[in-house]
Amino acid sequence: MYFEVNSATSRVISLSPAITTPYKLGELISSFGIPTHISASLVDNNNKVPSIDFMWLQKGFVISKISKIGSPIPDLSAELLLGGIEGGPFFVTPTKLEDIGLWTRMSPKAFVPWQGYKDFYFYCRDYTQNYAPCVRPKG
């Protein structure tokens, strides 16, 4: 079990059980309902490593897709595998988007309301450009 503590308040702000099995996004939606928000970005702009976090804000639940250098842009479908060794799940205490900074260094601007199965670039935000939509590559 991994946990994170807010150093200013000494409160536990996230828990992550040691679950190594990935989950399909469709299975999570069947169990928890649709996610409230998604954060998609290209970490390390030189290598364009896709990163995705799905959040069920009122439930305090987050699960991620961790990619490596050279990974293709993932297809956001019911079959998308999430979690595993590094991707969670995480149980977090913030239940309001404006409090998300208690758990992550990302701005609330990084989280886009879930609008169904769209492509990665629909949700992608460029944190180096004040969270403007990512530029879709030509071709």
PDB file of C-alpha atoms in Angstrom:
ATOM      1  CA  MET A   1       0.000   0.000   0.000  1.00  0.00           C
ATOM      2  CA  TYR A   2       1.315   3.402  -0.972  1.00  0.00           C
ATOM      3  CA  PHE A   3       0.073   6.579   0.666  1.00  0.00           C
ATOM      4  CA  GLU A   4       0.898  10.256   0.388  1.00  0.00           C
ATOM      5  CA  VAL A   5       0.716  12.794   3.196  1.00  0.00           C
ATOM      6  CA  ASN A   6       0.252  16.553   2.880  1.00  0.00           C
ATOM      7  CA  SER A   7       3.302  17.884   4.723  1.00  0.00           C
ATOM      8  CA  ALA A   8       1.521  21.089   5.786  1.00  0.00           C
ATOM      9  CA  THR A   9      -1.447  19.346   7.410  1.00  0.00           C
ATOM     10  CA  SER A  10      -0.063  15.835   8.080  1.00  0.00           C
ATOM     11  CA  ARG A  11      -3.251  14.447   6.485  1.00  0.00           C
ATOM     12  CA  VAL A  12      -3.246  11.450   4.164  1.00  0.00           C
ATOM     13  CA  ILE A  13      -4.255  12.790   0.749  1.00  0.00           C
ATOM     14  CA  SER A  14      -4.002   9.673  -1.416  1.00  0.00           C
ATOM     15  CA  LEU A  15      -3.918   5.908  -1.036  1.00  0.00           C
ATOM     16  CA  SER A  16      -2.877   3.377  -3.645  1.00  0.00           C
ATOM     17  CA  PRO A  17      -3.268  -0.318  -2.948  1.00  0.00           C
ATOM     18  CA  ALA A  18      -0.649  -2.593  -4.494  1.00  0.00           C
ATOM     19  CA  ILE A  19      -2.872  -3.828  -7.328  1.00  0.00           C
ATOM     20  CA  THR A  20      -0.885  -4.920 -10.361  1.00  0.00           C
ATOM     21  CA  THR A  21      -3.810  -6.023 -12.550  1.00  0.00           C
ATOM     22  CA  PRO A  22      -4.801  -3.506 -15.224  1.00  0.00           C
ATOM     23  CA  TYR A  23      -8.480  -2.707 -15.745  1.00  0.00           C
ATOM     24  CA  LYS A  24     -10.377  -1.983 -18.941  1.00  0.00           C
ATOM     25  CA  LEU A  25     -11.921   1.480 -19.038  1.00  0.00           C
ATOM     26  CA  GLY A  26     -15.284  -0.075 -19.963  1.00  0.00           C
ATOM     27  CA  GLU A  27     -15.175  -2.278 -16.835  1.00  0.00           C
ATOM     28  CA  LEU A  28     -14.493   0.748 -14.655  1.00  0.00           C
ATOM     29  CA  ILE A  29     -17.363   2.673 -16.245  1.00  0.00           C
ATOM     30  CA  SER A  30     -19.672  -0.319 -15.633  1.00  0.00           C
ATOM     31  CA  SER A  31     -18.619  -0.361 -11.966  1.00  0.00           C
ATOM     32  CA  PHE A  32     -18.270   3.352 -11.115  1.00  0.00           C
ATOM     33  CA  GLY A  33     -20.241   5.158 -13.827  1.00  0.00           C
ATOM     34  CA  ILE A  34     -18.713   7.580 -16.282  1.00  0.00           C
ATOM     35  CA  PRO A  35     -15.598   9.469 -15.178  1.00  0.00           C
ATOM     36  CA  THR A  36     -16.104  13.108 -14.287  1.00  0.00           C
ATOM     37  CA  HIS A  37     -12.829  14.296 -15.838  1.00  0.00           C
ATOM     38  CA  ILE A  38      -9.905  13.194 -17.957  1.00  0.00           C
ATOM     39  CA  SER A  39      -6.424  14.653 -18.112  1.00  0.00           C
ATOM     40  CA  ALA A  40      -4.508  13.828 -21.281  1.00  0.00           C
ATOM     41  CA  SER A  41      -1.121  15.293 -22.105  1.00  0.00           C
ATOM     42  CA  LEU A  42       2.105  14.657 -23.943  1.00  0.00           C
ATOM     43  CA  VAL A  43       4.734  14.468 -21.231  1.00  0.00           C
ATOM     44  CA  ASP A  44       8.250  15.401 -22.323  1.00  0.00           C
ATOM     45  CA  ASN A  45       7.442  17.352 -25.459  1.00  0.00           C
ATOM     46  CA  ASN A  46      10.637  16.142 -27.139  1.00  0.00           C
ATOM     47  CA  ASN A  47       9.521  12.518 -26.975  1.00  0.00           C
ATOM     48  CA  LYS A  48       5.728  13.008 -26.965  1.00  0.00           C
ATOM     49  CA  VAL A  49       4.968  10.396 -24.288  1.00  0.00           C
ATOM     50  CA  PRO A  50       1.173  10.156 -23.891  1.00  0.00           C
ATOM     51  CA  SER A  51      -0.198  10.351 -20.348  1.00  0.00           C
ATOM     52  CA  ILE A  52      -3.843   9.942 -19.320  1.00  0.00           C
ATOM     53  CA  ASP A  53      -5.620  10.170 -15.966  1.00  0.00           C
ATOM     54  CA  PHE A  54      -9.305   9.310 -15.577  1.00  0.00           C
ATOM     55  CA  MET A  55     -11.014  10.795 -12.535  1.00  0.00           C
ATOM     56  CA  TRP A  56     -14.243  10.034 -10.731  1.00  0.00           C
ATOM     57  CA  LEU A  57     -14.046  13.191  -8.647  1.00  0.00           C
ATOM     58  CA  GLN A  58     -16.981  12.735  -6.264  1.00  0.00           C
ATOM     59  CA  LYS A  59     -15.851   9.171  -5.579  1.00  0.00           C
ATOM     60  CA  GLY A  60     -12.226  10.248  -4.961  1.00  0.00           C
ATOM     61  CA  PHE A  61     -10.977   7.718  -7.517  1.00  0.00           C
ATOM     62  CA  VAL A  62      -8.236   8.194 -10.150  1.00  0.00           C
ATOM     63  CA  ILE A  63      -6.622   5.673 -12.482  1.00  0.00           C
ATOM     64  CA  SER A  64      -3.973   6.292 -15.120  1.00  0.00           C
ATOM     65  CA  LYS A  65      -2.471   5.001 -18.335  1.00  0.00           C
ATOM     66  CA  ILE A  66       1.301   5.118 -17.974  1.00  0.00           C
ATOM     67  CA  SER A  67       3.178   5.109 -21.281  1.00  0.00           C
ATOM     68  CA  LYS A  68       6.831   4.876 -22.180  1.00  0.00           C
ATOM     69  CA  ILE A  69       8.932   6.711 -24.775  1.00  0.00           C
ATOM     70  CA  GLY A  70       7.864   5.516 -28.199  1.00  0.00           C
ATOM     71  CA  SER A  71       4.382   4.448 -27.090  1.00  0.00           C
ATOM     72  CA  PRO A  72       1.653   5.143 -29.634  1.00  0.00           C
ATOM     73  CA  ILE A  73      -1.167   7.557 -28.846  1.00  0.00           C
ATOM     74  CA  PRO A  74      -3.731   5.356 -27.081  1.00  0.00           C
ATOM     75  CA  ASP A  75      -7.207   4.710 -28.433  1.00  0.00           C
ATOM     76  CA  LEU A  76      -9.708   5.979 -25.846  1.00  0.00           C
ATOM     77  CA  SER A  77     -12.129   3.074 -25.960  1.00  0.00           C
ATOM     78  CA  ALA A  78     -13.814   0.654 -23.574  1.00  0.00           C
ATOM     79  CA  GLU A  79     -10.872  -1.715 -24.180  1.00  0.00           C
ATOM     80  CA  LEU A  80      -8.190   0.760 -22.999  1.00  0.00           C
ATOM     81  CA  LEU A  81      -6.127  -0.859 -20.232  1.00  0.00           C
ATOM     82  CA  LEU A  82      -5.539   1.351 -17.191  1.00  0.00           C
ATOM     83  CA  GLY A  83      -3.751   0.956 -13.893  1.00  0.00           C
ATOM     84  CA  GLY A  84      -1.297  -1.798 -13.247  1.00  0.00           C
ATOM     85  CA  ILE A  85       1.926  -1.390 -11.326  1.00  0.00           C
ATOM     86  CA  GLU A  86       2.358   2.387 -11.811  1.00  0.00           C
ATOM     87  CA  GLY A  87      -1.075   3.626 -12.889  1.00  0.00           C
ATOM     88  CA  GLY A  88      -3.113   3.152  -9.767  1.00  0.00           C
ATOM     89  CA  PRO A  89      -5.852   3.024  -8.798  1.00  0.00           C
ATOM     90  CA  PHE A  90      -5.489   5.963  -6.442  1.00  0.00           C
ATOM     91  CA  PHE A  91      -8.022   7.023  -3.875  1.00  0.00           C
ATOM     92  CA  VAL A  92      -7.737  10.763  -3.242  1.00  0.00           C
ATOM     93  CA  THR A  93      -9.315  13.147  -0.750  1.00  0.00           C
ATOM     94  CA  PRO A  94     -10.124  16.136  -2.978  1.00  0.00           C
ATOM     95  CA  THR A  95     -13.691  15.937  -4.218  1.00  0.00           C
ATOM     96  CA  LYS A  96     -13.723  19.389  -5.829  1.00  0.00           C
ATOM     97  CA  LEU A  97     -11.665  20.136  -8.915  1.00  0.00           C
ATOM     98  CA  GLU A  98     -10.271  23.357  -7.463  1.00  0.00           C
ATOM     99  CA  ASP A  99      -8.731  21.303  -4.618  1.00  0.00           C
ATOM    100  CA  ILE A 100      -6.921  18.902  -6.940  1.00  0.00           C
ATOM    101  CA  GLY A 101      -3.629  20.647  -6.130  1.00  0.00           C
ATOM    102  CA  LEU A 102      -3.736  18.857  -2.755  1.00  0.00           C
ATOM    103  CA  TRP A 103      -3.069  15.611  -4.582  1.00  0.00           C
ATOM    104  CA  THR A 104      -1.157  16.477  -7.749  1.00  0.00           C
ATOM    105  CA  ARG A 105       1.033  19.254  -9.116  1.00  0.00           C
ATOM    106  CA  MET A 106      -1.267  19.566 -12.121  1.00  0.00           C
ATOM    107  CA  SER A 107      -3.567  22.521 -12.483  1.00  0.00           C
ATOM    108  CA  PRO A 108      -7.338  22.025 -12.541  1.00  0.00           C
ATOM    109  CA  LYS A 109      -7.022  23.354 -16.124  1.00  0.00           C
ATOM    110  CA  ALA A 110      -5.442  20.006 -17.066  1.00  0.00           C
ATOM    111  CA  PHE A 111      -8.684  18.160 -16.329  1.00  0.00           C
ATOM    112  CA  VAL A 112     -11.358  18.245 -19.024  1.00  0.00           C
ATOM    113  CA  PRO A 113     -14.939  17.126 -18.287  1.00  0.00           C
ATOM    114  CA  TRP A 114     -15.562  13.658 -19.717  1.00  0.00           C
ATOM    115  CA  GLN A 115     -17.527  13.892 -22.948  1.00  0.00           C
ATOM    116  CA  GLY A 116     -17.501  10.261 -24.000  1.00  0.00           C
ATOM    117  CA  TYR A 117     -15.110   8.230 -26.072  1.00  0.00           C
ATOM    118  CA  LYS A 118     -13.295  10.845 -28.134  1.00  0.00           C
ATOM    119  CA  ASP A 119      -9.788  10.667 -29.495  1.00  0.00           C
ATOM    120  CA  PHE A 120      -6.749  11.480 -27.370  1.00  0.00           C
ATOM    121  CA  TYR A 121      -6.269  14.946 -28.882  1.00  0.00           C
ATOM    122  CA  PHE A 122      -9.835  15.967 -28.032  1.00  0.00           C
ATOM    123  CA  TYR A 123      -8.846  15.842 -24.342  1.00  0.00           C
ATOM    124  CA  CYS A 124      -5.109  16.593 -24.597  1.00  0.00           C
ATOM    125  CA  ARG A 125      -3.849  19.800 -22.938  1.00  0.00           C
ATOM    126  CA  ASP A 126      -0.331  21.202 -23.289  1.00  0.00           C
ATOM    127  CA  TYR A 127       0.937  22.088 -19.816  1.00  0.00           C
ATOM    128  CA  THR A 128       3.817  24.063 -21.370  1.00  0.00           C
ATOM    129  CA  GLN A 129       1.292  26.385 -23.077  1.00  0.00           C
ATOM    130  CA  ASN A 130      -0.978  27.203 -20.106  1.00  0.00           C
ATOM    131  CA  TYR A 131      -3.069  24.094 -20.775  1.00  0.00           C
ATOM    132  CA  ALA A 132      -4.099  25.071 -24.295  1.00  0.00           C
ATOM    133  CA  PRO A 133      -5.287  22.168 -26.459  1.00  0.00           C
ATOM    134  CA  CYS A 134      -2.398  20.068 -27.764  1.00  0.00           C
ATOM    135  CA  VAL A 135      -1.415  20.567 -31.369  1.00  0.00           C
ATOM    136  CA  ARG A 136      -2.442  17.537 -33.401  1.00  0.00           C
ATOM    137  CA  PRO A 137       0.419  16.351 -35.622  1.00  0.00           C
ATOM    138  CA  LYS A 138      -0.114  16.708 -39.357  1.00  0.00           C
ATOM    139  CA  GLY A 139      -0.516  13.557 -41.371  1.00  0.00           C
TER     140      GLY A 139
END
